mmCIF file of C-alpha atoms in Angstrom:
data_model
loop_
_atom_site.group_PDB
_atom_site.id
_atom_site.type_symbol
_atom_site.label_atom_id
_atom_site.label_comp_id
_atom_site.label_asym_id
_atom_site.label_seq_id
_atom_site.Cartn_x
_atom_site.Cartn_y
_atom_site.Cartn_z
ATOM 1 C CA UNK A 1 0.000 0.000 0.000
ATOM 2 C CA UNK A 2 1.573 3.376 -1.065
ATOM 3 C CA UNK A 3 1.101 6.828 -1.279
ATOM 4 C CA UNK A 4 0.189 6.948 -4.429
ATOM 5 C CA UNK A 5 -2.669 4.811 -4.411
ATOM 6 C CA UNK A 6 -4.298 6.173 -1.478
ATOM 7 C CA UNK A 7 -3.985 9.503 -3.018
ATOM 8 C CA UNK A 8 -6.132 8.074 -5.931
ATOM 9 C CA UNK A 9 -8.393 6.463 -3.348
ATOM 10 C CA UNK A 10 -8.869 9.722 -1.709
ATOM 11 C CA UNK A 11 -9.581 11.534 -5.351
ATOM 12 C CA UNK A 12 -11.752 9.110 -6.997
ATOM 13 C CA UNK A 13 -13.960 8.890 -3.669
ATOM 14 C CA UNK A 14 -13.814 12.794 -2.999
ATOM 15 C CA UNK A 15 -14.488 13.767 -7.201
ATOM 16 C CA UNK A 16 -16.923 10.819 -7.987
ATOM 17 C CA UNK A 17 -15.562 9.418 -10.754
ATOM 18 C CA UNK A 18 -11.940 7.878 -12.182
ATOM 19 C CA UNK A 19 -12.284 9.916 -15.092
ATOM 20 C CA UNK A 20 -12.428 13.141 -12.842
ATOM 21 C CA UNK A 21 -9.202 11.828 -10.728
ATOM 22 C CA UNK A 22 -7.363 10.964 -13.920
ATOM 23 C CA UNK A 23 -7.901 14.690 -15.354
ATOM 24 C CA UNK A 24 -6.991 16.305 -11.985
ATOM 25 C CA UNK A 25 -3.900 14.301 -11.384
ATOM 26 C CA UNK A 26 -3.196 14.762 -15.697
ATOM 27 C CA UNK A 27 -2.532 11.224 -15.733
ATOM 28 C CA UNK A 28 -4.784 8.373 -17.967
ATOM 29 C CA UNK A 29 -7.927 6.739 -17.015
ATOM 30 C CA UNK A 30 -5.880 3.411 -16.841
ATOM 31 C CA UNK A 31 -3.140 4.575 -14.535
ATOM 32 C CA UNK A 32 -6.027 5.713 -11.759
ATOM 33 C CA UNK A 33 -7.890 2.237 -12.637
ATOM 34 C CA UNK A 34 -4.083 0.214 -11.802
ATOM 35 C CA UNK A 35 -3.455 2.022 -8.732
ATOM 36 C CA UNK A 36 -7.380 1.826 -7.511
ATOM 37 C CA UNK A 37 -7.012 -2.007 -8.373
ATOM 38 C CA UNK A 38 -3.551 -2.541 -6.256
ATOM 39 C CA UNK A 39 -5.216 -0.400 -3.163
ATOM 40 C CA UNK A 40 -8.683 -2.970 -3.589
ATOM 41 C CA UNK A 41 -6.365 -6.356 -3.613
ATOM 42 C CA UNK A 42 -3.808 -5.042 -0.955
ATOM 43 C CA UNK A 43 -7.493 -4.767 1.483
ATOM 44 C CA UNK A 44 -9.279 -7.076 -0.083
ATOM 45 C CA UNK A 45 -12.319 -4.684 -0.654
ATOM 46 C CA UNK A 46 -13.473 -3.251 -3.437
ATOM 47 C CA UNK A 47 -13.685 -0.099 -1.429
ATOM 48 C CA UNK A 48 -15.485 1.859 -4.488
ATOM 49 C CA UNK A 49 -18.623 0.571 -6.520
ATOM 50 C CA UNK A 50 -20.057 1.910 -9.363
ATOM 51 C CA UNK A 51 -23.879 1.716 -10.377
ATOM 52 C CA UNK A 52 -25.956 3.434 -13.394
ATOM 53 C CA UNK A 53 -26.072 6.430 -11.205
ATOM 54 C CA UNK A 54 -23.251 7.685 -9.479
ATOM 55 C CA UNK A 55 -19.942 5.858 -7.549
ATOM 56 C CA UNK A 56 -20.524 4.826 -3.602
ATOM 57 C CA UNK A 57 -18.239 3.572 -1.405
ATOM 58 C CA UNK A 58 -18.574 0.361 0.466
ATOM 59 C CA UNK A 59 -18.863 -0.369 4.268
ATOM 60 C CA UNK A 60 -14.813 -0.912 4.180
ATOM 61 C CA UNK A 61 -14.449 2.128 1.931
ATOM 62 C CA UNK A 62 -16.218 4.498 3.627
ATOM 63 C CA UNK A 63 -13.995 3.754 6.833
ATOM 64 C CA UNK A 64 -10.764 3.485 4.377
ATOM 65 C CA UNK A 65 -11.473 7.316 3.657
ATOM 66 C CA UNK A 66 -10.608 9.594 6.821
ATOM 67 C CA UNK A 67 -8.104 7.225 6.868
ATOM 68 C CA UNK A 68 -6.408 7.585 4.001
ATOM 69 C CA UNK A 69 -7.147 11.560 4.008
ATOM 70 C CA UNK A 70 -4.937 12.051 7.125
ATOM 71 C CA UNK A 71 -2.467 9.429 5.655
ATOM 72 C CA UNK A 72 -2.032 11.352 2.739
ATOM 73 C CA UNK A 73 -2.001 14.596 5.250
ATOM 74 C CA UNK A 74 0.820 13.724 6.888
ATOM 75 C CA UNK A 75 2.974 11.927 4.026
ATOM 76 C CA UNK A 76 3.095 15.663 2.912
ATOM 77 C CA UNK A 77 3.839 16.633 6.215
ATOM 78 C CA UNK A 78 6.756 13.768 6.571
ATOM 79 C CA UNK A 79 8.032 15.406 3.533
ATOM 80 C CA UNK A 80 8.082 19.028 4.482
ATOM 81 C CA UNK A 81 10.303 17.861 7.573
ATOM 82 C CA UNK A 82 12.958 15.992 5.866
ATOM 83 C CA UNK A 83 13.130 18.778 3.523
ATOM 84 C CA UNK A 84 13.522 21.767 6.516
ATOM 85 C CA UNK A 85 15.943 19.099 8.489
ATOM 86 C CA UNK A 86 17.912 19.022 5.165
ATOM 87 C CA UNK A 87 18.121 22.740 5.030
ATOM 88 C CA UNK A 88 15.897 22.349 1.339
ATOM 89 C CA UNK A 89 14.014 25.046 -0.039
ATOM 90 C CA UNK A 90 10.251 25.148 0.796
ATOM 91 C CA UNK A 91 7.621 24.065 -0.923
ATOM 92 C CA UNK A 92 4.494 25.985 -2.265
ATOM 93 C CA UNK A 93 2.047 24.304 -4.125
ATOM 94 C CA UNK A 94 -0.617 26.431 -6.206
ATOM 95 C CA UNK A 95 -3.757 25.088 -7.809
ATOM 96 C CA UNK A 96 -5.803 27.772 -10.004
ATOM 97 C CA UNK A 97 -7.779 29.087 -12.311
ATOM 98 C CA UNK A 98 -6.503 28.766 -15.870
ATOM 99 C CA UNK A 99 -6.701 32.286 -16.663
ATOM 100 C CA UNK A 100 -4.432 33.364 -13.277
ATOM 101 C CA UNK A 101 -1.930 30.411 -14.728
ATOM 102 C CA UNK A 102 -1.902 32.105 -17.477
ATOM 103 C CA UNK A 103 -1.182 35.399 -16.542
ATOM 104 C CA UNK A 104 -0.556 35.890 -13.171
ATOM 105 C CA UNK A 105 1.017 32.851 -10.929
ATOM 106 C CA UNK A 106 4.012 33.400 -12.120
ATOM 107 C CA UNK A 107 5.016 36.584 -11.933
ATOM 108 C CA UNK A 108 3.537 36.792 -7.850
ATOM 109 C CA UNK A 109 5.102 33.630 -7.609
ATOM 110 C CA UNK A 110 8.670 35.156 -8.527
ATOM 111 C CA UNK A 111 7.913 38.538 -6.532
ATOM 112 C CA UNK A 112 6.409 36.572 -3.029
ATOM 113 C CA UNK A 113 9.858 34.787 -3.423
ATOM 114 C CA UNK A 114 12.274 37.864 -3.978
ATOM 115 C CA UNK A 115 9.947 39.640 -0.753
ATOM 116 C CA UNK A 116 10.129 36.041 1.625
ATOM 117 C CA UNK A 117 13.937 36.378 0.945
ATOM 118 C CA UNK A 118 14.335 32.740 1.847
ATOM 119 C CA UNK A 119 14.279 30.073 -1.398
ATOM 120 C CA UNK A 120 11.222 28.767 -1.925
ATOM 121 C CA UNK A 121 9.853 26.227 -4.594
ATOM 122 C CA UNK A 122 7.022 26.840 -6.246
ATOM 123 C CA UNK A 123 5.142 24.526 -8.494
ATOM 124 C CA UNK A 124 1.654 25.404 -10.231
ATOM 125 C CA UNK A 125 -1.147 23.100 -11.710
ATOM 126 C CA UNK A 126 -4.591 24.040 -13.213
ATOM 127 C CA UNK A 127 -7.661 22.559 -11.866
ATOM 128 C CA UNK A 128 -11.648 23.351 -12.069
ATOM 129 C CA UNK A 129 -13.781 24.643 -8.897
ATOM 130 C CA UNK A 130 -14.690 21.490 -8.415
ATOM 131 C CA UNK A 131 -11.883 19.686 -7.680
ATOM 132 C CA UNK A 132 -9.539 23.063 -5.679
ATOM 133 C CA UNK A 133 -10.758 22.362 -2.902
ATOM 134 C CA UNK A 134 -10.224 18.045 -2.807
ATOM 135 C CA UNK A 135 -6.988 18.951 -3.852
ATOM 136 C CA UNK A 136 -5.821 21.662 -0.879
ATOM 137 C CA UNK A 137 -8.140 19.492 1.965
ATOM 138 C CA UNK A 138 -5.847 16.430 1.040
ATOM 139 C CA UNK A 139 -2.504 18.305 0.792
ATOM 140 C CA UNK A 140 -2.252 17.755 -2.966
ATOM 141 C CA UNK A 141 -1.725 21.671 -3.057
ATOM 142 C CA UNK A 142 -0.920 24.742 -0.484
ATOM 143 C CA UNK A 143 -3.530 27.532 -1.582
ATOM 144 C CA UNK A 144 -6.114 27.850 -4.637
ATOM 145 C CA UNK A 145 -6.039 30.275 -6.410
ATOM 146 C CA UNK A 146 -9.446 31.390 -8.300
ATOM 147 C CA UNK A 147 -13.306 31.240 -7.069
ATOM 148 C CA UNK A 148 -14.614 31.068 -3.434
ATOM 149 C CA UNK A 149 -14.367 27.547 -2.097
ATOM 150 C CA UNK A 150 -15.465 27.919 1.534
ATOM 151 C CA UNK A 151 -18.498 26.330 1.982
ATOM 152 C CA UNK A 152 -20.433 24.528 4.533
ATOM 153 C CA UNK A 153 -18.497 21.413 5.849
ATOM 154 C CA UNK A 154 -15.081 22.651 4.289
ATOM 155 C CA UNK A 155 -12.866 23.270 6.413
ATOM 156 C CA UNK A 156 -11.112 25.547 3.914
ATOM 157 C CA UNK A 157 -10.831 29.076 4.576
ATOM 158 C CA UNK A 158 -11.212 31.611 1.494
ATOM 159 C CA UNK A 159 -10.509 35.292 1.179
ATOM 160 C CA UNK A 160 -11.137 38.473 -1.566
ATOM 161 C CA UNK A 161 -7.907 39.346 -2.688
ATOM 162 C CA UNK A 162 -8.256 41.133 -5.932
ATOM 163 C CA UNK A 163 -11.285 42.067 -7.504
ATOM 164 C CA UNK A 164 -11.998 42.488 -11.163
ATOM 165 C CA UNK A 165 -14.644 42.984 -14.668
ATOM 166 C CA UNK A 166 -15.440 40.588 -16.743
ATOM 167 C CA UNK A 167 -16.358 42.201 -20.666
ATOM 168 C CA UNK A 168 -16.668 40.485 -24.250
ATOM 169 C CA UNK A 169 -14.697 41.590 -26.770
ATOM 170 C CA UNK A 170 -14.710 41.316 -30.971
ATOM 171 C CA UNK A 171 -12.352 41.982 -33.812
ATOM 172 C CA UNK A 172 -12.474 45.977 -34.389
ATOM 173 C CA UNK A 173 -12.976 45.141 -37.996
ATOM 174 C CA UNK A 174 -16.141 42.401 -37.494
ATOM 175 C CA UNK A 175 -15.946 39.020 -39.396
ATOM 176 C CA UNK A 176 -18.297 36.701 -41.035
ATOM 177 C CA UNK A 177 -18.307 34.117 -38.705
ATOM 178 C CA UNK A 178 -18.872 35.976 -35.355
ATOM 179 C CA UNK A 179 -19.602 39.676 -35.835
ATOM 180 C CA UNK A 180 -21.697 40.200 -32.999
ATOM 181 C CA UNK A 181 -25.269 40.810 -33.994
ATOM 182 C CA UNK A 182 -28.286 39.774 -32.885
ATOM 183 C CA UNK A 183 -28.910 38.213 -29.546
ATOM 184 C CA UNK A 184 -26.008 37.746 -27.301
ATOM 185 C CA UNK A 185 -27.140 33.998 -27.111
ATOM 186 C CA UNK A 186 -26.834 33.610 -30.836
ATOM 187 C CA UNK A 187 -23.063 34.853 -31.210
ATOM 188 C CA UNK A 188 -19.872 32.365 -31.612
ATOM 189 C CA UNK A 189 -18.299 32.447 -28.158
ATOM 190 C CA UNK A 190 -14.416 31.973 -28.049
ATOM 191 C CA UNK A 191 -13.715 30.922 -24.410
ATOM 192 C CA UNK A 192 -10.019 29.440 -22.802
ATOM 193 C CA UNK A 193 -10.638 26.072 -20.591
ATOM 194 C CA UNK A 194 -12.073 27.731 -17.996
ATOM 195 C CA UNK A 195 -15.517 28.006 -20.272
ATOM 196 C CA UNK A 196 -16.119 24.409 -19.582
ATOM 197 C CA UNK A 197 -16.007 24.979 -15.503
ATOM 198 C CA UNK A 198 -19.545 25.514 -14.718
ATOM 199 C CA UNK A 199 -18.253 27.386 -11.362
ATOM 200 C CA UNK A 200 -15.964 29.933 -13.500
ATOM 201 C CA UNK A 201 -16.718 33.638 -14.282
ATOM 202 C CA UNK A 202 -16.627 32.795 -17.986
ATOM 203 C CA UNK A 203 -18.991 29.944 -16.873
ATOM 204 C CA UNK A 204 -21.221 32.200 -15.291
ATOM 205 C CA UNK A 205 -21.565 34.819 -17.834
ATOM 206 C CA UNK A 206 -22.137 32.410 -20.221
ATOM 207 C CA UNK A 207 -25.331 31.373 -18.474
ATOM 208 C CA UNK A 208 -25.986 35.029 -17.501
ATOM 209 C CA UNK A 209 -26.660 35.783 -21.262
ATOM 210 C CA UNK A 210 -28.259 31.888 -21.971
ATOM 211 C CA UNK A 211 -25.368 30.937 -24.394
ATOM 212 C CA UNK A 212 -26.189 27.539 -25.493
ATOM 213 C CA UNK A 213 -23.185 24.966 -25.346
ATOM 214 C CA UNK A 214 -23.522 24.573 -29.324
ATOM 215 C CA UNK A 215 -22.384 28.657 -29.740
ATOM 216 C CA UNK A 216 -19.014 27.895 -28.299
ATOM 217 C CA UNK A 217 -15.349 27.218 -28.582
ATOM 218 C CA UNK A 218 -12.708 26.436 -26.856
ATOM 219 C CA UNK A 219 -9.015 27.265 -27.053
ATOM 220 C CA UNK A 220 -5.983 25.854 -25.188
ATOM 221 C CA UNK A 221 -5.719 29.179 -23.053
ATOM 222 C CA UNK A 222 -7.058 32.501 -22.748
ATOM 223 C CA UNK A 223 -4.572 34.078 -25.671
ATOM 224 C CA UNK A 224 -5.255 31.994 -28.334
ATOM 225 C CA UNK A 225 -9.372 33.024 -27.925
ATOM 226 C CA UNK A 226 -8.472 36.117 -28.003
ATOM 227 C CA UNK A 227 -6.232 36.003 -31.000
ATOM 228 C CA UNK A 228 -9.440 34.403 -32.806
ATOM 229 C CA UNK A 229 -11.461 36.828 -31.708
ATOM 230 C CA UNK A 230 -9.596 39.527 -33.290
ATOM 231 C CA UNK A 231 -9.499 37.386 -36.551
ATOM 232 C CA UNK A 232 -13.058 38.115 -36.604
ATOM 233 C CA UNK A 233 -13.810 34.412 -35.534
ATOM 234 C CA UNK A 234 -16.766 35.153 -32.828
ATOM 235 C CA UNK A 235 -16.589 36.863 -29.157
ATOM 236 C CA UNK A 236 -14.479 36.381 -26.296
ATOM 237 C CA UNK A 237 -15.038 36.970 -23.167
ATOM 238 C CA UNK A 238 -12.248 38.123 -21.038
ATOM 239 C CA UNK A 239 -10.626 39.853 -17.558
ATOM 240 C CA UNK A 240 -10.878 43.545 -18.664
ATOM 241 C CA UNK A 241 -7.776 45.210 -17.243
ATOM 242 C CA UNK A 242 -5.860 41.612 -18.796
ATOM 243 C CA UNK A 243 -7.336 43.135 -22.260
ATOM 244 C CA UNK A 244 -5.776 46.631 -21.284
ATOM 245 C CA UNK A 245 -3.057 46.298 -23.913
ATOM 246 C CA UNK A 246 -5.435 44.817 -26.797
ATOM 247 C CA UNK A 247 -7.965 47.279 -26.540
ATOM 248 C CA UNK A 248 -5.140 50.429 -26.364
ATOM 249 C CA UNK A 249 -3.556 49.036 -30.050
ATOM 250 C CA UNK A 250 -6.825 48.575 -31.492
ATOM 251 C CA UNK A 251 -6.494 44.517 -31.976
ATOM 252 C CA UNK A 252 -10.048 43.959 -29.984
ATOM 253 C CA UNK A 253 -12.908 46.351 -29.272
ATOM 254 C CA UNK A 254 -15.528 45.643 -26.282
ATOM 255 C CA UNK A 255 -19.336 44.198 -27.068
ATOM 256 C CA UNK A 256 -21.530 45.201 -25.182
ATOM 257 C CA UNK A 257 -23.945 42.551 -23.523
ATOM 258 C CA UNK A 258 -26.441 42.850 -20.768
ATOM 259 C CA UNK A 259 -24.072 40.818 -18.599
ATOM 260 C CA UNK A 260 -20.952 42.705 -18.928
ATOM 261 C CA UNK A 261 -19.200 44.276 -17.040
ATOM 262 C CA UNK A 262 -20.040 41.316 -14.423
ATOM 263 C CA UNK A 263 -18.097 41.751 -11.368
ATOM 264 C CA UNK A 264 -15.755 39.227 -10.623
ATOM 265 C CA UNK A 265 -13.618 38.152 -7.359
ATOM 266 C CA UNK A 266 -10.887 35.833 -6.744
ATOM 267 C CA UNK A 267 -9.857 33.853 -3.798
ATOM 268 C CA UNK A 268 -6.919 32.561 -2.082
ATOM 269 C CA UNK A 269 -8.234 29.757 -0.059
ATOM 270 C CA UNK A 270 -6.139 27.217 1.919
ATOM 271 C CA UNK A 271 -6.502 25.206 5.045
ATOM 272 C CA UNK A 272 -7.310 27.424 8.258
ATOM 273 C CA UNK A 273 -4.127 28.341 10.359
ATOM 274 C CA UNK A 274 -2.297 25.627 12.489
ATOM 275 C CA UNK A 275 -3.218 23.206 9.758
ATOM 276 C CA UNK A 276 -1.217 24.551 6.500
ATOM 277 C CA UNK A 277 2.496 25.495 6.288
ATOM 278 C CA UNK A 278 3.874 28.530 7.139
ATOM 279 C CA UNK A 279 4.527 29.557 3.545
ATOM 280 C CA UNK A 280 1.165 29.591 3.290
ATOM 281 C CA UNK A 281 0.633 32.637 5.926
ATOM 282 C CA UNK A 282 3.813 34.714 4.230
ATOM 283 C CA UNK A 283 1.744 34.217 0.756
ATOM 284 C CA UNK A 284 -1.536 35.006 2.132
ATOM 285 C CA UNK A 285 0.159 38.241 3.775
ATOM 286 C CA UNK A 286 1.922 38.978 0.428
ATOM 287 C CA UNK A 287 -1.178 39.149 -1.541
ATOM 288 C CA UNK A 288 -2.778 42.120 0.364
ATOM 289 C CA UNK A 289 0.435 44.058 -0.338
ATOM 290 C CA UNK A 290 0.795 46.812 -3.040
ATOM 291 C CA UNK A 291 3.462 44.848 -4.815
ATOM 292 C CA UNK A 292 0.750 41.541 -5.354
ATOM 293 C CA UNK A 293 -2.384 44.385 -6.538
ATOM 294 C CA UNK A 294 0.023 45.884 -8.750
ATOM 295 C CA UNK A 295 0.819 42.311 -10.182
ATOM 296 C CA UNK A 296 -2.555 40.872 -10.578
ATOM 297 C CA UNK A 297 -3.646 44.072 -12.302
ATOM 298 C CA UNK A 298 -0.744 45.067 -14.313
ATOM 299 C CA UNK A 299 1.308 41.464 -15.002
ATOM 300 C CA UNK A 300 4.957 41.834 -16.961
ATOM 301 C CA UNK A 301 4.876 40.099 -20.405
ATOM 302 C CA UNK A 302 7.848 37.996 -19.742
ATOM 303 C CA UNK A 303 10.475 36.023 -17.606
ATOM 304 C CA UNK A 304 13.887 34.744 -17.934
ATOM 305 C CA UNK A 305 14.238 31.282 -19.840
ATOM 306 C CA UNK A 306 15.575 30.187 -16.297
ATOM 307 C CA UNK A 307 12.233 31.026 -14.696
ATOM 308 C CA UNK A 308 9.824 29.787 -17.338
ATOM 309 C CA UNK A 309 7.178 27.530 -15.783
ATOM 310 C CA UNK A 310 4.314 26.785 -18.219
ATOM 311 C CA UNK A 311 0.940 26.052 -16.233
ATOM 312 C CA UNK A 312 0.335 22.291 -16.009
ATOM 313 C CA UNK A 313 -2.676 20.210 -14.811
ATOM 314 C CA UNK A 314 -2.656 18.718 -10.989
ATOM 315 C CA UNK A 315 0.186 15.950 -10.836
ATOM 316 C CA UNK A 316 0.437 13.411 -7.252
ATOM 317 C CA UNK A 317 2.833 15.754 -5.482
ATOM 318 C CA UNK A 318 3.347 13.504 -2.280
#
């Protein structure tokens, strides 16, 4: 019995389905199914069972999963100690939105570590609403980035640290294929992966203006919808003061809608104190600091080869 598998216990139980584990840990259906299937014949349960509805554990399982939860808890703890007793740099794990991946992790990343003056690792992975908070509850990641996940019977705590306007945005010059007219509902929508989060601000203004799934598209990240937008492909929606630079050269114009501007807020939310790392407290303290507002609103275009980190999905970190 390892690690590894009870992490994938933990997932598949907490998400409800293998194919939900498999995309938060970006590994293959098969690889959650082979390390589910070593955990069932190490216990001799079957520990998850699957019907036309939904995924429920059995007697053993259901027992299994505190269990395994605080196992998991403190094999990340186990590690965080060898690494201070080897005088190692610390660890912060992000999880978060794919637009602040995109634009924004980075850079605060790089700035919280110049401020903490202490090295510090940082790793980042991209998950949905859905599965932030599974992944910071079982130590799979340090702080979320993105929506509000407190909620009754998380123990999660979430706070406002930057808010911000969503708008929709064209090619100045139209196109054939999505020049906006007509009902907003009716228009090609170019949307990043965050458009297929039903808990996401794109998500949400998307229902706002009753944008059936048929009217839209989605691109790897937020820059290549835009860049089809302004080809005249359809409408984007997008983070307005993010679009600051498009807008000023002419390359997009804003739509008006009867949704936009929606507010928007995002969250850092993390275990409560005494439960996360202290990195965790330095960052949260960081982000109410002039130097994080000025990055979240006003991002630099670019980093040193030697700090390039593209955003990747959720991998097993313990």
């Amino acid at each position: 019995m390892t690690l590894t598998q009870l992490s994938t216990f933990v997932l598949v139980a907490r998400l409800g389905s293998v194919k939900a584990a498999a995309k938060a840990l970006n590994v293959s259906e098969p690889a959650v199914s082979q390390a589910l299937a070593a955990l069932r014949q190490h216990l001799d349960d079957q520990l998850i069972m699957r019907d036309a509805a939904a995924m429920t554990l059995t007697s053993g399982g259901a027992r299994l999963l505190p269990i395994a939860s605080q196992m998991v808890a403190l094999g990340a703890e186990a590690q965080a100690a060898v690494r201070a007793a080897q005088g190692r740099p610390m660890q912060l794990r992000l999880v978060t939105s794919s637009v602040i991946a995109e634009f924004i992790a980075g850079p605060l990343a790089d700035a919280f570590a110049r401020r903490l003056g202490r090295p510090v690792e940082t790793s980042s992975g991209v998950a949905a609403a859905t599965e932030m908070p599974v992944l910071v509850a079982n130590r799979l990641a340090d702080v979320a980035l993105g929506p509000d996940l407190a909620s009754p019977g998380q123990e999660l705590v979430s706070e406002p640290v930057f808010r911000c306007k969503l708008i929709a945005v064209s090619s100045p010059r139209g196109g054939s294929r999505g020049a906006p007219r007509g009902p907003a509902a009716s228009w090609q929508w170019l949307v990043d992966p965050s458009g297929v989060d039903p808990a996401s601000d794109t998500s949400r203004l998307l229902q706002r203006l009753g944008v059936p799934e048929s009217r839209v598209m989605v691109f790897p990240n937020q820059t290549a919808a835009w860049a089809a937008a302004a080809d005249g492909d359809g409408v984007a929606p997008g983070v307005a003061h993010l679009l600051s630079h498009q807008l000023r050269r002419g390359e997009l114009r804003p739509v008006e809608t009867a949704a936009t501007p929606m507010e928007a807020t995002w969250y850092a939310s993390s275990l409560p104190r005494g439960l996360r790392p202290g990195v965790v407290g330095s960052l949260r303290q960081f982000l109410s600091t002039p130097e994080a507002m000025h990055l979240m609103r006003a991002p630099h275009g670019g980093v040193p080869p030697s700090a390039f980190r593209p955003p990747v999905y959720v991998t097993i970190w313990s």
